[in-house]
Short mmCIF file of C-alpha atoms and ligand atoms in Angstrom, two decimals:
data_model
loop_
_atom_site.label_atom_id
_atom_site.label_comp_id
_atom_site.label_asym_id
_atom_site.label_seq_id
_atom_site.Cartn_x
_atom_site.Cartn_y
_atom_site.Cartn_z
CA MET A 1000 -21.16 11.98 -2.95
CA LEU A 1001 -22.40 14.77 -4.89
CA ASP A 1002 -22.05 14.22 -8.88
CA SER A 1003 -20.26 17.62 -9.79
CA ASN A 1004 -20.03 16.20 -13.43
CA VAL A 1005 -16.67 17.49 -13.98
CA GLU A 1006 -14.80 14.87 -15.01
CA GLY A 1007 -12.12 15.66 -17.75
CA VAL A 1008 -12.72 19.32 -17.55
CA GLU A 1009 -9.62 21.30 -17.24
CA GLN A 1010 -8.94 23.06 -14.03
CA SER A 1011 -8.34 26.48 -13.43
CA VAL A 1012 -7.42 28.04 -10.04
CA SER A 1013 -8.54 31.40 -8.68
CA THR A 1014 -5.79 33.06 -6.88
CA GLY A 1015 -4.70 36.88 -6.82
CA SER A 1016 -1.72 38.56 -4.71
CA LEU A 1017 -1.35 40.05 -1.25
CA PRO A 1018 -0.48 43.90 -0.52
CA GLY A 1019 3.53 44.39 -0.73
CA TRP A 1020 5.76 43.00 1.65
CA GLU A 1021 6.01 45.89 4.06
CA GLN A 1022 2.40 46.50 4.42
CA VAL A 1023 1.96 43.00 5.05
CA ASP A 1024 4.64 43.26 7.77
CA SER A 1025 2.91 45.89 9.78
CA LEU A 1026 -0.77 44.63 9.41
CA VAL A 1027 0.56 41.00 10.71
CA VAL A 1028 2.00 43.18 13.83
CA ALA A 1029 -1.10 45.13 13.85
CA SER A 1030 -3.10 42.00 14.01
CA HIS A 1031 -1.33 41.08 17.42
CA THR A 1032 -0.99 44.52 19.26
CA ARG A 1033 -4.77 45.08 18.48
CA ASN A 1034 -5.80 41.70 20.19
CA ARG A 1035 -3.05 41.13 22.77
CA ALA A 1036 -5.19 42.70 25.64
CA CYS A 1037 -8.04 40.13 25.34
CA GLN A 1038 -8.19 37.80 28.23
CA ASP A 1039 -11.72 36.09 27.19
CA GLY A 1040 -11.57 32.15 26.74
CA ALA A 1041 -10.15 29.30 29.09
CA VAL A 1042 -7.70 27.43 28.62
CA ALA A 1043 -8.42 23.62 27.75
CA ASP A 1044 -7.83 21.22 30.77
CA TYR A 1045 -9.34 17.86 29.62
CA ILE A 1046 -5.93 16.58 28.97
CA PRO A 1047 -4.29 17.54 32.36
CA VAL A 1048 -1.06 18.91 31.06
CA LEU A 1049 -2.85 21.17 28.87
CA ALA A 1050 -4.37 23.13 31.66
CA GLN A 1051 -0.47 24.34 32.55
CA ALA A 1052 0.03 26.08 29.61
CA ASP A 1053 0.74 29.88 29.92
CA PRO A 1054 -2.55 31.87 28.97
CA GLU A 1055 -0.61 35.02 27.87
CA LEU A 1056 1.27 33.55 25.18
CA PHE A 1057 0.11 34.76 21.83
CA GLY A 1058 1.85 34.51 18.61
CA VAL A 1059 0.96 35.10 15.09
CA CYS A 1060 2.48 34.52 11.57
CA VAL A 1061 2.04 34.71 7.91
CA VAL A 1062 4.17 32.98 5.23
CA GLU A 1063 3.68 33.84 1.92
CA VAL A 1064 3.55 31.39 -1.14
CA ASP A 1065 6.92 32.98 -2.05
CA GLY A 1066 8.38 31.91 1.15
CA GLY A 1067 8.38 35.42 2.94
CA VAL A 1068 7.68 35.26 6.53
CA HIS A 1069 5.93 37.63 8.95
CA LEU A 1070 5.77 37.15 12.59
CA ALA A 1071 4.21 38.76 15.59
CA GLY A 1072 4.58 38.03 19.38
CA ASP A 1073 5.25 34.35 20.47
CA ALA A 1074 5.42 33.24 16.94
CA ASP A 1075 8.33 30.69 17.76
CA VAL A 1076 6.77 29.36 21.11
CA GLU A 1077 5.92 25.65 20.65
CA PHE A 1078 2.93 23.61 21.56
CA SER A 1079 1.38 20.54 20.86
CA ILE A 1080 -0.26 20.43 17.41
CA GLN A 1081 -3.38 18.75 18.57
CA SER A 1082 -6.57 18.45 16.14
CA ILE A 1083 -4.72 20.44 13.39
CA SER A 1084 -2.75 17.38 12.73
CA LYS A 1085 -5.98 15.93 11.40
CA ALA A 1086 -5.74 18.22 8.34
CA PHE A 1087 -2.20 17.01 7.43
CA VAL A 1088 -3.16 13.29 7.85
CA TYR A 1089 -6.06 13.49 6.00
CA ALA A 1090 -3.85 15.34 3.31
CA LEU A 1091 -1.46 12.44 3.51
CA VAL A 1092 -4.09 9.65 3.18
CA CYS A 1093 -5.70 11.46 0.49
CA GLU A 1094 -2.47 11.50 -1.30
CA GLU A 1095 -2.21 7.85 -0.90
CA PHE A 1096 -6.02 6.79 -1.87
CA GLY A 1097 -7.51 9.54 -3.78
CA HIS A 1098 -10.42 12.04 -3.69
CA ALA A 1099 -13.19 9.27 -3.95
CA ALA A 1100 -12.04 6.71 -1.68
CA VAL A 1101 -11.43 8.70 1.54
CA ALA A 1102 -14.64 10.92 0.94
CA ASP A 1103 -16.50 7.62 0.79
CA LEU A 1104 -14.91 6.01 3.61
CA VAL A 1105 -14.43 8.81 5.96
CA GLY A 1106 -16.92 11.57 4.73
CA VAL A 1107 -16.60 15.36 4.41
CA ASN A 1108 -19.92 16.69 6.15
CA ASN A 1109 -20.16 18.25 9.09
CA THR A 1110 -21.69 16.69 12.43
CA GLY A 1111 -22.83 19.80 13.94
CA LEU A 1112 -21.77 18.28 17.23
CA ALA A 1113 -18.72 18.56 19.31
CA PHE A 1114 -15.18 16.88 17.92
CA ASN A 1115 -15.35 13.87 20.49
CA SER A 1116 -19.10 13.08 19.85
CA VAL A 1117 -20.47 9.71 20.17
CA ILE A 1118 -23.90 10.53 19.23
CA ALA A 1119 -22.72 11.63 16.18
CA ILE A 1120 -21.44 8.25 15.13
CA GLU A 1121 -24.35 6.91 16.42
CA LEU A 1122 -26.98 9.07 14.49
CA ASN A 1123 -24.88 8.42 11.11
CA ASP A 1124 -24.86 4.40 11.08
CA GLY A 1125 -21.49 4.25 12.45
CA HIS A 1126 -20.29 6.78 9.47
CA PRO A 1127 -17.46 8.91 10.93
CA MET A 1128 -18.49 11.86 8.96
CA ASN A 1129 -15.52 13.94 8.39
CA PRO A 1130 -11.90 13.49 9.00
CA MET A 1131 -11.54 16.67 11.41
CA VAL A 1132 -13.95 15.18 14.01
CA ASN A 1133 -12.08 12.47 16.19
CA ALA A 1134 -14.35 9.45 14.73
CA GLY A 1135 -12.99 10.29 11.17
CA ALA A 1136 -9.45 11.12 12.44
CA LEU A 1137 -9.28 8.09 13.82
CA ALA A 1138 -10.47 6.52 10.51
CA THR A 1139 -8.32 8.27 8.83
CA THR A 1140 -4.84 7.67 11.11
CA ALA A 1141 -5.77 3.75 10.93
CA LEU A 1142 -5.58 4.31 6.98
CA MET A 1143 -2.34 5.75 6.81
CA PRO A 1144 0.45 3.25 5.01
CA GLY A 1145 2.42 1.05 7.34
CA ALA A 1146 2.61 -2.50 8.29
CA THR A 1147 2.94 -1.95 12.00
CA PRO A 1148 1.69 1.20 14.31
CA ASP A 1149 5.23 2.38 14.49
CA GLU A 1150 5.77 2.76 10.49
CA GLN A 1151 2.39 4.53 10.35
CA TRP A 1152 3.72 6.78 12.91
CA ASN A 1153 6.89 7.34 11.46
CA ALA A 1154 5.10 8.24 8.08
CA ILE A 1155 3.05 10.90 9.90
CA ARG A 1156 6.12 12.14 11.76
CA LYS A 1157 7.83 12.48 8.16
CA GLY A 1158 4.87 13.67 6.27
CA LEU A 1159 4.01 16.33 8.86
CA SER A 1160 7.74 17.54 8.94
CA ALA A 1161 7.58 17.73 5.56
CA PHE A 1162 4.72 20.26 5.61
CA ALA A 1163 6.68 22.21 8.25
CA GLY A 1164 9.78 22.09 6.62
CA ARG A 1165 12.00 20.79 9.73
CA GLU A 1166 11.92 17.68 11.74
CA LEU A 1167 8.93 17.82 14.13
CA GLU A 1168 9.40 16.55 17.68
CA LEU A 1169 6.97 14.54 19.82
CA ASP A 1170 6.01 16.21 23.18
CA GLN A 1171 6.33 13.42 25.53
CA GLU A 1172 4.86 15.11 28.55
CA VAL A 1173 1.69 15.81 26.39
CA TYR A 1174 1.65 12.49 24.58
CA ARG A 1175 1.66 10.54 28.23
CA SER A 1176 -0.82 12.99 29.70
CA GLU A 1177 -3.35 12.14 26.78
CA ALA A 1178 -2.62 8.63 26.77
CA ALA A 1179 -3.27 7.83 30.15
CA THR A 1180 -6.71 9.96 29.97
CA ASN A 1181 -7.85 9.63 26.35
CA THR A 1182 -10.60 6.79 27.42
CA ARG A 1183 -13.54 8.72 25.07
CA ASN A 1184 -11.25 8.32 21.79
CA ARG A 1185 -10.75 4.49 22.79
CA ALA A 1186 -14.49 4.17 23.04
CA ILE A 1187 -14.92 5.94 19.82
CA ALA A 1188 -12.46 3.99 17.99
CA ARG A 1189 -14.05 0.63 19.57
CA LEU A 1190 -17.47 1.79 18.35
CA LEU A 1191 -15.90 2.42 14.98
CA GLU A 1192 -14.54 -1.13 14.94
CA SER A 1193 -18.21 -2.20 15.87
CA TYR A 1194 -19.57 -0.80 12.73
CA GLY A 1195 -16.51 -2.16 10.33
CA ARG A 1196 -15.18 1.18 9.76
CA ILE A 1197 -11.61 0.89 11.18
CA ASN A 1198 -9.33 -1.63 9.06
CA ARG A 1199 -6.81 -1.77 12.25
CA ASP A 1200 -6.54 -2.35 15.63
CA PRO A 1201 -8.60 0.10 17.13
CA LEU A 1202 -6.44 1.17 20.22
CA GLU A 1203 -3.38 0.96 18.30
CA ALA A 1204 -4.76 3.62 15.81
CA VAL A 1205 -5.68 5.65 18.93
CA ASP A 1206 -2.04 5.37 20.03
CA VAL A 1207 -0.70 6.44 16.77
CA TYR A 1208 -3.23 9.29 16.98
CA THR A 1209 -2.50 10.44 20.30
CA LYS A 1210 1.24 10.89 19.08
CA GLN A 1211 0.29 12.83 16.17
CA CYS A 1212 -1.63 15.40 18.26
CA SER A 1213 1.35 15.56 20.41
CA LEU A 1214 3.86 16.96 17.85
CA ARG A 1215 5.20 20.34 18.86
CA VAL A 1216 4.74 23.07 16.43
CA SER A 1217 5.08 26.87 16.70
CA ALA A 1218 2.86 29.49 14.93
CA ARG A 1219 5.60 29.78 12.28
CA ASP A 1220 5.29 26.32 11.86
CA LEU A 1221 1.60 26.22 11.58
CA ALA A 1222 1.90 29.25 8.71
CA ILE A 1223 4.57 27.07 6.51
CA MET A 1224 2.38 24.01 6.88
CA GLY A 1225 -0.64 26.32 5.69
CA ALA A 1226 1.33 28.11 3.27
CA THR A 1227 2.10 24.51 1.53
CA LEU A 1228 -1.66 23.87 1.32
CA ALA A 1229 -1.98 27.51 0.04
CA ASP A 1230 0.98 26.64 -2.77
CA GLY A 1231 -0.45 23.50 -4.42
CA GLY A 1232 1.52 21.53 -2.09
CA VAL A 1233 4.66 22.73 -2.59
CA ASN A 1234 6.37 23.80 0.69
CA PRO A 1235 7.20 27.53 0.01
CA VAL A 1236 10.49 27.64 2.30
CA THR A 1237 11.73 24.42 1.43
CA GLY A 1238 10.67 24.18 -2.14
CA GLN A 1239 9.69 20.24 -1.61
CA SER A 1240 6.48 18.75 -3.21
CA VAL A 1241 4.60 17.14 -0.25
CA VAL A 1242 1.49 16.60 -1.74
CA SER A 1243 -0.39 17.18 -5.20
CA ALA A 1244 -2.28 20.42 -5.80
CA GLU A 1245 -5.70 18.37 -6.02
CA VAL A 1246 -5.23 17.23 -2.54
CA CYS A 1247 -4.44 20.33 -1.15
CA ARG A 1248 -7.57 21.66 -2.73
CA ASP A 1249 -9.88 18.69 -1.11
CA THR A 1250 -8.01 19.08 2.37
CA LEU A 1251 -8.96 22.85 2.31
CA ALA A 1252 -12.70 22.19 1.14
CA ILE A 1253 -12.75 19.95 4.32
CA LEU A 1254 -11.48 22.66 6.48
CA ALA A 1255 -13.87 25.09 5.20
CA ALA A 1256 -16.73 22.55 5.92
CA ASN A 1257 -15.61 21.45 9.31
CA GLY A 1258 -12.35 22.95 10.62
CA LEU A 1259 -13.32 25.06 13.53
CA TYR A 1260 -15.55 22.15 15.07
CA GLU A 1261 -19.27 23.10 15.60
CA ARG A 1262 -18.54 26.83 14.91
CA SER A 1263 -17.02 26.13 11.15
CA GLY A 1264 -20.08 28.11 9.78
CA GLU A 1265 -19.33 30.72 11.96
CA TRP A 1266 -15.94 31.03 11.03
CA LEU A 1267 -16.59 30.88 7.19
CA PHE A 1268 -19.30 33.44 7.41
CA GLU A 1269 -16.78 35.70 9.46
CA ILE A 1270 -13.70 35.08 8.12
CA GLY A 1271 -14.37 33.63 4.73
CA LEU A 1272 -11.21 31.05 4.80
CA PRO A 1273 -10.66 27.26 5.62
CA GLY A 1274 -9.00 26.98 8.70
CA LYS A 1275 -8.13 24.42 11.34
CA SER A 1276 -7.88 24.65 15.25
CA GLY A 1277 -6.95 22.61 18.16
CA VAL A 1278 -7.25 22.54 21.79
CA SER A 1279 -3.94 23.47 22.80
CA GLY A 1280 -4.47 26.99 20.95
CA GLY A 1281 -3.24 26.73 17.43
CA LEU A 1282 -4.95 27.92 14.92
CA LEU A 1283 -4.32 27.33 11.09
CA THR A 1284 -5.65 29.41 8.29
CA VAL A 1285 -5.05 29.14 4.42
CA SER A 1286 -5.65 31.39 1.66
CA PRO A 1287 -5.51 29.35 -1.20
CA GLY A 1288 -2.73 30.75 -3.95
CA LYS A 1289 -1.48 33.85 -1.33
CA ALA A 1290 -0.47 32.31 2.04
CA GLY A 1291 -0.68 30.45 5.25
CA ILE A 1292 -1.74 32.00 8.53
CA GLY A 1293 -0.35 30.29 12.06
CA ALA A 1294 -1.74 31.61 15.06
CA PHE A 1295 -1.03 30.60 18.93
CA SER A 1296 -3.19 31.75 21.96
CA PRO A 1297 -4.05 29.01 24.72
CA ARG A 1298 -7.56 30.41 25.61
CA LEU A 1299 -10.36 28.91 23.80
CA ASP A 1300 -14.18 29.70 23.23
CA PRO A 1301 -16.73 27.27 24.36
CA ALA A 1302 -16.34 25.18 20.80
CA GLY A 1303 -12.30 24.70 21.44
CA ASN A 1304 -11.01 27.42 19.11
CA SER A 1305 -8.48 29.93 20.25
CA VAL A 1306 -10.05 33.24 20.97
CA ARG A 1307 -7.20 35.69 20.32
CA GLY A 1308 -6.44 33.43 17.32
CA GLN A 1309 -9.57 33.95 15.55
CA GLN A 1310 -9.41 37.60 16.18
CA ALA A 1311 -5.92 38.24 14.94
CA THR A 1312 -7.02 35.89 11.60
CA ALA A 1313 -10.33 38.07 11.25
CA TYR A 1314 -8.57 41.35 11.10
CA LEU A 1315 -6.00 39.57 8.63
CA SER A 1316 -8.43 38.26 6.28
CA ARG A 1317 -9.97 41.83 6.21
CA VAL A 1318 -7.17 43.96 5.54
CA LEU A 1319 -5.23 41.68 3.49
CA GLY A 1320 -8.56 40.97 1.35
CA LEU A 1321 -8.53 37.29 2.12
CA ASN A 1322 -12.04 36.42 2.42
CA ILE A 1323 -12.83 33.81 -0.50
CA PHE A 1324 -16.45 35.19 -0.92
CA ALA A 1325 -15.73 38.91 -1.16
CA SER A 1326 -15.88 40.66 -4.30
CA GLN A 1327 -16.68 44.60 -5.22
CA ALA A 1328 -18.72 45.36 -8.25
CA TYR A 1329 -16.85 45.73 -11.63
CA ALA A 1330 -15.98 49.56 -12.36
CA PRO A 1331 -19.00 50.57 -15.06
CA SER A 1332 -16.56 52.28 -17.29
CA GLU A 1333 -15.07 49.08 -17.86
CA ARG A 1334 -18.21 46.77 -18.11
CA SER A 1335 -17.96 44.91 -21.63
CA THR A 1336 -19.95 46.13 -24.26
CA ASN A 1337 -19.94 42.87 -26.05
CA VAL A 1338 -23.65 41.41 -26.42
CA HIS A 1339 -23.76 37.98 -25.47
N1 LIG B 216 -5.80 15.03 20.84
C1 LIG B 216 -6.92 15.89 21.34
C2 LIG B 216 -8.34 15.08 21.37
O1 LIG B 216 -8.36 13.94 20.60
C3 LIG B 216 -7.45 16.90 19.95
C4 LIG B 216 -8.54 17.55 20.23
C5 LIG B 216 -8.33 18.30 19.70
O2 LIG B 216 -7.65 19.47 19.67
O3 LIG B 216 -9.62 19.11 19.24
O4 LIG B 216 -9.05 14.81 22.07
#
């Protein structure tokens, strides 16, 4: 790991504020209207039940850190959370074991390869590389506290429900469909076991992971979950403190580097925010200190990211001034005359 040499240095945060409520409300509606007609991309079909998703569904939701909610389109339609669960299970495990231990065990760097790549594991001497690819997610899920797989699953469901501020349910149909076809994930878990990178029965870890991917959420839930990560770990709707501010910071850094599969660099370049997508069409984006954005539209780009979800979020990032890399030149008349 990089030695950042900031141990004991007091941390300040970089925030800012959103435009007024009415303006955000109309811009969320505009993000939906201007992208509604787009038909690009294809619905995932490698998990059989996902192929049945209605490709026309499209919802957007922004939840501000003060708890204000802005909705457009099918923001309350439920779908399986899929890979977006990885972000929150990582946060729960990081809360338990801390920054350094998880970074060491699971890693934080992008593989540049597909989310279910076996070659990436082999190229890195069995290291899973980061918790957003399946290898790292399986290793992370295996770290969840609990004496049995059931206890681990209950802790995951409870934790993700706290992020969402409501009891999330397992989609049995999605779970059964994925459990019957996830041979590749089972192979990845076995491979990790052979490298001593998984501390539980590998197939039990795959089963818990498959359940976590099958939790039902809506775009509104994703926005609330994202707003919790934007709000130092406090759910802005329920007021519950779910994880620490440090864990949110670590999770968002991992999302910035790895959240949109092998297109994470392009995403950061265009949108400038940490995000996480899933193959059922969900997309979660976080503007630290400001808001969470949830989007849902099942048609995906070749890497597995929701096409309209990315478009709506790109628009919101621009018009709401969310890109964390954007700045404007300081007004010359206000420049300091102090001599340094
Ligand atoms: N459950 C899916 C899998 O493991 C998640 C994939 C995703 O959303 O990226 O294949």
